[in-house]
PDB file of C-alpha atoms in Angstrom:
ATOM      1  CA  UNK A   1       0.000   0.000   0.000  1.00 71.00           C
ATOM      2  CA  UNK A   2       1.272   3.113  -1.101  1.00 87.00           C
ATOM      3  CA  UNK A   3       1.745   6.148   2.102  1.00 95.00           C
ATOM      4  CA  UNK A   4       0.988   9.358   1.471  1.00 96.00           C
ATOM      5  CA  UNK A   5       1.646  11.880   3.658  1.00 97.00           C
ATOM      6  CA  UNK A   6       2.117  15.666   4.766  1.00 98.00           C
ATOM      7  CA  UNK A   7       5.353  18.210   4.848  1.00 98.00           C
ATOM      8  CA  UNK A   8       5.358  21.172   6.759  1.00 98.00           C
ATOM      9  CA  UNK A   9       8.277  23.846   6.694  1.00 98.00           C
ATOM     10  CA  UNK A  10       7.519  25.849   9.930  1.00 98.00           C
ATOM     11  CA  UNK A  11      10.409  27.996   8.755  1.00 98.00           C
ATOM     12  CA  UNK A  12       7.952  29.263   5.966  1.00 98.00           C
ATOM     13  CA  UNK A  13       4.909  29.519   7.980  1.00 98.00           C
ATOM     14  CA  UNK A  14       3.112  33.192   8.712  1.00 97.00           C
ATOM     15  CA  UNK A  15       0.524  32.067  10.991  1.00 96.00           C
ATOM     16  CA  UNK A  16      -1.829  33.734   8.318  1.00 97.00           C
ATOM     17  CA  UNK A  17      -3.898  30.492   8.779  1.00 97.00           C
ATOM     18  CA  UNK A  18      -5.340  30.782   5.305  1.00 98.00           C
ATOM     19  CA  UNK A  19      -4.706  26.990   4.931  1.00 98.00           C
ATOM     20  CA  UNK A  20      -7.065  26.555   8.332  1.00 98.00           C
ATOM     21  CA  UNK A  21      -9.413  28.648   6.391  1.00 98.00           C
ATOM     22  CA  UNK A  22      -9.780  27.117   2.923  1.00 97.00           C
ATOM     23  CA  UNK A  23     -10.300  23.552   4.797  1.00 97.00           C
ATOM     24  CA  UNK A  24     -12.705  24.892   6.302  1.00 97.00           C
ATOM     25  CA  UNK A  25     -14.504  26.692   3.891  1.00 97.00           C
ATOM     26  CA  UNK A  26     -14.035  23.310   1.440  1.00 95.00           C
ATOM     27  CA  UNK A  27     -15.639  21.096   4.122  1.00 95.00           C
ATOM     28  CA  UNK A  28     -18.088  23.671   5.325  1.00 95.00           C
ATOM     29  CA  UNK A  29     -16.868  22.956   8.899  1.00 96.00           C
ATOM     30  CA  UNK A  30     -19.232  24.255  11.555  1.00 95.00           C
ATOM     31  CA  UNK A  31     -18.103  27.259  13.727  1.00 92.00           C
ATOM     32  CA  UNK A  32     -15.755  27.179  16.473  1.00 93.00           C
ATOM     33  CA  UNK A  33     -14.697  23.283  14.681  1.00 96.00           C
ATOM     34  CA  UNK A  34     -11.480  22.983  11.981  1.00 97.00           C
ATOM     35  CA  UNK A  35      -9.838  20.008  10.263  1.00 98.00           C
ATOM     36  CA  UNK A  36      -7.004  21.680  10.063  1.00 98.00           C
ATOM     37  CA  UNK A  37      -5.612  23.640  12.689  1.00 97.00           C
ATOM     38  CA  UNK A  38      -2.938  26.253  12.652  1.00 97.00           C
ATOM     39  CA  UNK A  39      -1.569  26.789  16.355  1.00 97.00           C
ATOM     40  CA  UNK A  40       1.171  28.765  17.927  1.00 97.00           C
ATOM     41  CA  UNK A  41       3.956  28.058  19.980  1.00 97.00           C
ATOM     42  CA  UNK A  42       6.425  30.521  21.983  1.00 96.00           C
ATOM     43  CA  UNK A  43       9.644  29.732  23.301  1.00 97.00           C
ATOM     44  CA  UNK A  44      12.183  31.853  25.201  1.00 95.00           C
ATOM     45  CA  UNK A  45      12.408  34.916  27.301  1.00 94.00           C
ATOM     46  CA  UNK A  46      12.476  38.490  26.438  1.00 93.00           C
ATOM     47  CA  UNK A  47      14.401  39.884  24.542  1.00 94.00           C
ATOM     48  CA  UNK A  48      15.207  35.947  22.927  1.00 93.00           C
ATOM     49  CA  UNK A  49      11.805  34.725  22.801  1.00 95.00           C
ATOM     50  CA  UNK A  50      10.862  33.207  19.512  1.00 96.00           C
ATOM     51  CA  UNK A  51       7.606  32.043  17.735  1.00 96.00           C
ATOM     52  CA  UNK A  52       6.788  29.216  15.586  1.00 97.00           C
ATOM     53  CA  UNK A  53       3.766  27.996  13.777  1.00 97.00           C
ATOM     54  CA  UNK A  54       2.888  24.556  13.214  1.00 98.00           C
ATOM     55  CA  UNK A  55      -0.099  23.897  10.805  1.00 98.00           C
ATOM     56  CA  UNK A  56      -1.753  20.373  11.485  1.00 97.00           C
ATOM     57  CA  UNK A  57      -4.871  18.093  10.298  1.00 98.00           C
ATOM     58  CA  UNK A  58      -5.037  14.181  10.510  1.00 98.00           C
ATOM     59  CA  UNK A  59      -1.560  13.021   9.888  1.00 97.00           C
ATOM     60  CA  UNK A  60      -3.054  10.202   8.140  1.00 98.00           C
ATOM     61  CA  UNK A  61      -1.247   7.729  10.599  1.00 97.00           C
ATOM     62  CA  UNK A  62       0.666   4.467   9.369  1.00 96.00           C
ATOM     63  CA  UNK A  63      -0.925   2.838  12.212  1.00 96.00           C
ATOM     64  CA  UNK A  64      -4.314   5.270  13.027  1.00 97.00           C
ATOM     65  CA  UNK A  65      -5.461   4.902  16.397  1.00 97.00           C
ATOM     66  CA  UNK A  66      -9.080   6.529  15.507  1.00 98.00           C
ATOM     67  CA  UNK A  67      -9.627   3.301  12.812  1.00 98.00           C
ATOM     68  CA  UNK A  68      -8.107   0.825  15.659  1.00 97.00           C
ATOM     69  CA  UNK A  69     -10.833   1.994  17.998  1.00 98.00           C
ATOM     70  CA  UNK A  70     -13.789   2.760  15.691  1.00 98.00           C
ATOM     71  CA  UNK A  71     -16.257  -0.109  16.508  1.00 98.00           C
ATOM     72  CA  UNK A  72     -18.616   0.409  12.819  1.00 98.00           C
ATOM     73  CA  UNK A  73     -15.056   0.970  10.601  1.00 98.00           C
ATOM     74  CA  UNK A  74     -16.769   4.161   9.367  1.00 98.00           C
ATOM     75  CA  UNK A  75     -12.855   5.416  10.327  1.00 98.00           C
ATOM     76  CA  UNK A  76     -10.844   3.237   7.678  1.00 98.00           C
ATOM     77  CA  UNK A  77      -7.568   3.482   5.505  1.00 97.00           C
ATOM     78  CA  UNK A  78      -7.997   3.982   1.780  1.00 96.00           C
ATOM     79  CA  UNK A  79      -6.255   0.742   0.022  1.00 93.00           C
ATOM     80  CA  UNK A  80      -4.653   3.012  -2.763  1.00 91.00           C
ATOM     81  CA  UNK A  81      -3.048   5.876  -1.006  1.00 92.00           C
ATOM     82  CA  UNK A  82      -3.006   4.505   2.508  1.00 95.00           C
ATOM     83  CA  UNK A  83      -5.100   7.816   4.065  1.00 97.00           C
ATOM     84  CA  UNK A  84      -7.248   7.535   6.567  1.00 98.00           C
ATOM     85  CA  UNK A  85     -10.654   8.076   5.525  1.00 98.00           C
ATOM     86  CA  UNK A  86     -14.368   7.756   7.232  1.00 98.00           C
ATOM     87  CA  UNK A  87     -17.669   6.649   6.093  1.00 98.00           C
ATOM     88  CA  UNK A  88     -20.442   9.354   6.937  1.00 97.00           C
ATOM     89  CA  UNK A  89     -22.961   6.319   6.421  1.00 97.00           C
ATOM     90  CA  UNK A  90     -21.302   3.483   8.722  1.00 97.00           C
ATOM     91  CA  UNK A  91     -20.601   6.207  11.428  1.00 98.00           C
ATOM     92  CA  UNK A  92     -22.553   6.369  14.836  1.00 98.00           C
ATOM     93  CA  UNK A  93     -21.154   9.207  16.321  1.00 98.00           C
ATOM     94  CA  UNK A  94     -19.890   7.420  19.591  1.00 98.00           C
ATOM     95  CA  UNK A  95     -16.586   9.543  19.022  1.00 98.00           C
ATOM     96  CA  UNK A  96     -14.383   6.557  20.247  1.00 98.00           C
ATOM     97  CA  UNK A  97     -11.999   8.016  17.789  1.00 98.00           C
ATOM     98  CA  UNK A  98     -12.135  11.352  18.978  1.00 98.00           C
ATOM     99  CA  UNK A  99     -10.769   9.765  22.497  1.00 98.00           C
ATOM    100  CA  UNK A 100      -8.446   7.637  20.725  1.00 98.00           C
ATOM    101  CA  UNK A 101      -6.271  10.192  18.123  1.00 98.00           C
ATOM    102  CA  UNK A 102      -3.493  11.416  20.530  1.00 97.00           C
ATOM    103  CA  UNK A 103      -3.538  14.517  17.509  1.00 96.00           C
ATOM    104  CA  UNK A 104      -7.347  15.248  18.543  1.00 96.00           C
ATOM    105  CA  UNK A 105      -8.135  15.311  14.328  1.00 97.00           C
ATOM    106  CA  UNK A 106     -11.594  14.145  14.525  1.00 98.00           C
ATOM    107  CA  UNK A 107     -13.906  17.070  15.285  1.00 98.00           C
ATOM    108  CA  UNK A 108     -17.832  15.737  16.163  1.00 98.00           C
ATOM    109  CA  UNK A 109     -20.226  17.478  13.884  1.00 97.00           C
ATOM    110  CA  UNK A 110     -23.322  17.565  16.560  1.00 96.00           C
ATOM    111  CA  UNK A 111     -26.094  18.816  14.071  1.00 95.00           C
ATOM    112  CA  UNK A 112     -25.010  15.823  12.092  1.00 96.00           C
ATOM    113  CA  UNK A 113     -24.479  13.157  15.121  1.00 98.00           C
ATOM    114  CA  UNK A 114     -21.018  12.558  13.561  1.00 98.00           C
ATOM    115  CA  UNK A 115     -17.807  12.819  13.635  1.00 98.00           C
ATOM    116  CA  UNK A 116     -15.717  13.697  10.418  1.00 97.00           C
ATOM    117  CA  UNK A 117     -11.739  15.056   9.630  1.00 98.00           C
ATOM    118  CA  UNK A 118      -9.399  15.895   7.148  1.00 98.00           C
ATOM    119  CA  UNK A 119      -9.656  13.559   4.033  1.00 97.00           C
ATOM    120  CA  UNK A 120      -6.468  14.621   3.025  1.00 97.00           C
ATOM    121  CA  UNK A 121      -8.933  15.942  -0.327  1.00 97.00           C
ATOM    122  CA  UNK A 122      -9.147  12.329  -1.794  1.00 95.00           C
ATOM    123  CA  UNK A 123     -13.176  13.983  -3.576  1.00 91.00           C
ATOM    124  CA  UNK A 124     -11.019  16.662  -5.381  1.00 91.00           C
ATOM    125  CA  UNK A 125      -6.942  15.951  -4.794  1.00 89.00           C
ATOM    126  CA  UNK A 126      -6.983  14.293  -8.626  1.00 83.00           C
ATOM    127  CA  UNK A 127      -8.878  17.197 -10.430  1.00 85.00           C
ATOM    128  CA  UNK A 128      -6.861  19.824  -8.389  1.00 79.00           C
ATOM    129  CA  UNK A 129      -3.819  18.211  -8.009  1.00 80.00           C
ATOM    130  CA  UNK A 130      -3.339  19.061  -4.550  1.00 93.00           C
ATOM    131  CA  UNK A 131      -4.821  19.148  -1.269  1.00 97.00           C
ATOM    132  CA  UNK A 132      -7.017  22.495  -0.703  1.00 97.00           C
ATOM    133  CA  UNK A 133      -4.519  23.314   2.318  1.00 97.00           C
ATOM    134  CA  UNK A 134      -1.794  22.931  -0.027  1.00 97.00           C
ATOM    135  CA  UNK A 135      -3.186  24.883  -2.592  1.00 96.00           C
ATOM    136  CA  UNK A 136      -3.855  27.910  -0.110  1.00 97.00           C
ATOM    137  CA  UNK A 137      -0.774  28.406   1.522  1.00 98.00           C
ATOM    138  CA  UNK A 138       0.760  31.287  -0.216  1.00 97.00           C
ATOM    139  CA  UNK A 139       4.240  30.738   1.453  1.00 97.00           C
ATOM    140  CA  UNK A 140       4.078  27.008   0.385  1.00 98.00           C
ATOM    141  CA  UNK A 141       4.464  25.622   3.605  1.00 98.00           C
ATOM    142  CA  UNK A 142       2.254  22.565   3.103  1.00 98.00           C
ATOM    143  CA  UNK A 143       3.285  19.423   0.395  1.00 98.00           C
ATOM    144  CA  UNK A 144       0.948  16.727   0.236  1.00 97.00           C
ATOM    145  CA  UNK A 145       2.638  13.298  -1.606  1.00 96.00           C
ATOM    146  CA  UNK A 146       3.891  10.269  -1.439  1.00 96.00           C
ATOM    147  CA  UNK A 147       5.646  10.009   2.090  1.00 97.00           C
ATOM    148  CA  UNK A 148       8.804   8.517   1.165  1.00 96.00           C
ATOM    149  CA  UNK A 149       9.315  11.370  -0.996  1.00 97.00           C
ATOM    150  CA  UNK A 150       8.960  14.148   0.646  1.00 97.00           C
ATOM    151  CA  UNK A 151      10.812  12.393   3.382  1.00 97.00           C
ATOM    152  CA  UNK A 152      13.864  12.236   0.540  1.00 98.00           C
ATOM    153  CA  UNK A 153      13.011  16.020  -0.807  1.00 98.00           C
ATOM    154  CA  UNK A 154      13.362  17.179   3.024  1.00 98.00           C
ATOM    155  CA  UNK A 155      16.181  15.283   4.167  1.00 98.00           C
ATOM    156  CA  UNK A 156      16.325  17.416   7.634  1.00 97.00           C
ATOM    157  CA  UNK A 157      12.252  17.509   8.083  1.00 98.00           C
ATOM    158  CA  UNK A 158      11.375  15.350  11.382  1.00 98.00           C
ATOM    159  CA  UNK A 159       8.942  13.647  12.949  1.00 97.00           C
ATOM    160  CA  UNK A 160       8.998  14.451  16.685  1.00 97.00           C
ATOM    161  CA  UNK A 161       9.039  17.969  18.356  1.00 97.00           C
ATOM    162  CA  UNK A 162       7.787  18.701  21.488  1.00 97.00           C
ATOM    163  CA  UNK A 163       4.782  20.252  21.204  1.00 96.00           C
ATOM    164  CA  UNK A 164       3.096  17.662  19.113  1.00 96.00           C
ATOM    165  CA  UNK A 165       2.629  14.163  20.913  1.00 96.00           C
ATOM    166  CA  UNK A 166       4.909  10.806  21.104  1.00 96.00           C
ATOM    167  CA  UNK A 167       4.845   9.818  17.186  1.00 96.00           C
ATOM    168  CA  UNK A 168       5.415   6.182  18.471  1.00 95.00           C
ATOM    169  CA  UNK A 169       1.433   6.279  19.253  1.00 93.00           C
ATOM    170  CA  UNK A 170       0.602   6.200  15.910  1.00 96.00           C
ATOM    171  CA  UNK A 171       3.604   6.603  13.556  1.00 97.00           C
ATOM    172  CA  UNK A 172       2.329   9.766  11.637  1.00 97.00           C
ATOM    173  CA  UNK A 173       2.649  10.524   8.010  1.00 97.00           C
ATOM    174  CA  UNK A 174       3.846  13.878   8.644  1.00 98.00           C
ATOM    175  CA  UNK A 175       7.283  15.696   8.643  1.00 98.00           C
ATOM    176  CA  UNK A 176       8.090  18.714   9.731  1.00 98.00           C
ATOM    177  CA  UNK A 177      10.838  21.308   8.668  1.00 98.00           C
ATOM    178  CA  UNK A 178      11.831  23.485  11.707  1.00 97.00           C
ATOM    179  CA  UNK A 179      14.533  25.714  13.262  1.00 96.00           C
ATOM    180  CA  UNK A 180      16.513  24.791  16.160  1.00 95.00           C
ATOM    181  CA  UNK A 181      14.437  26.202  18.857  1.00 96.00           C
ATOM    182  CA  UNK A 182      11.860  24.512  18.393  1.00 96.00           C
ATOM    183  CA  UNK A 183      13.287  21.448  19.980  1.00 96.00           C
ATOM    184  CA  UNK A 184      13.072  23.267  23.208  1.00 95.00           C
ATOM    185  CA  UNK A 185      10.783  21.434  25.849  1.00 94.00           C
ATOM    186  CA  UNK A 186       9.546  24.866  27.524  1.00 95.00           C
ATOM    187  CA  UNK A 187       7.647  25.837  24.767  1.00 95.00           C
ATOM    188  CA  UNK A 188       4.201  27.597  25.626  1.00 94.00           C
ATOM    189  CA  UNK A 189       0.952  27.678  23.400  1.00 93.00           C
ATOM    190  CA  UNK A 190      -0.192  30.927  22.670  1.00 90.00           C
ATOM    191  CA  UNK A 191      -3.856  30.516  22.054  1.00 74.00           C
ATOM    192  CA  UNK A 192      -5.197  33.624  20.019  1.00 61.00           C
TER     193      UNK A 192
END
């Protein structure tokens, strides 16, 4: 099965969030809820503090935690391209996935009674030739492809920082490019 996956260069990244945006416009995601999620991160003290961005939907896992624990399958990985996908139909809204993705991608859609998350844009990725996200990001931050590639196109991307969780919990199917400080372990969120 082929892996497809996400790159991120946080060196690139404004924090504009237009990528946050287009998902959300594309999926007509309900207020307050994203697929994707742009967040923020500070490290340092005056006068060195520093800011970083890190721009995040489902990592479309090699081993998905939300489609181990989904009892219907409506949470499933796509045999061609390996992303996780979910069945609107099959799904019962119990959100055992929700509790189960250590990357909190699934978002529950309450006027629907289900949950739903980034589909990496299989519906549209072969017309447009890119993910909507992708296809936003005016600093091109975001590369959507096969994984092994843009692992071998981004030699010094990575998988593990420490603001995102252990990727041993789910082996994710993203890299990220990043400067030095954001390795440090007293990072802070900065929530606006």
């Amino acid at each position: 099965m082929t892996r497809k996956g996400f790159y991120f260069d946080s060196t690139k990244c404004v924090y504009c969030k237009t990528c946050q945006v287009a998902c959300k416009k594309k999926f007509d995601v309900p207020k307050l809820l994203s697929y994707r999620v742009v967040s923020g991160y500070e490290v340092g003290e005056y006068p060195q503090a520093r800011f970083y961005a890190i721009s995040a939907a489902c990592n479309h896992c090699e081993n998905p935690a939300c489609v181990r624990s989904c009892p219907t399958r409506a949470m499933y990985k796509d045999e061609q391209d390996g992303t996780v996908q979910h069945d609107d139909d099959v799904c019962i809204g119990c959100q055992a996935c929700i509790m189960a993705c250590p990357y909190g991608a699934p978002v529950y859609l309450e006027e629907r009674g289900i949950v739903n998350k980034c589909n990496a844009c299989i519906d549209t990725r072969e017309e447009d030739g890119s993910t909507t996200c992708e296809a936003a990001c005016g600093m091109r931050a975001i590369e959507f492809g096969d994984f092994d590639e843009l692992a071998a196109r981004h030699p010094d991307a990575v998988v593990e920082i420490p603001c995102r969780p252990d990727p041993s919990l789910a082996h994710p199917s993203m890299i990220i490019e990043c400067r030095d400080y954001v390795y440090d372990d007293a990072y802070r969120d900065m929530a606006y």
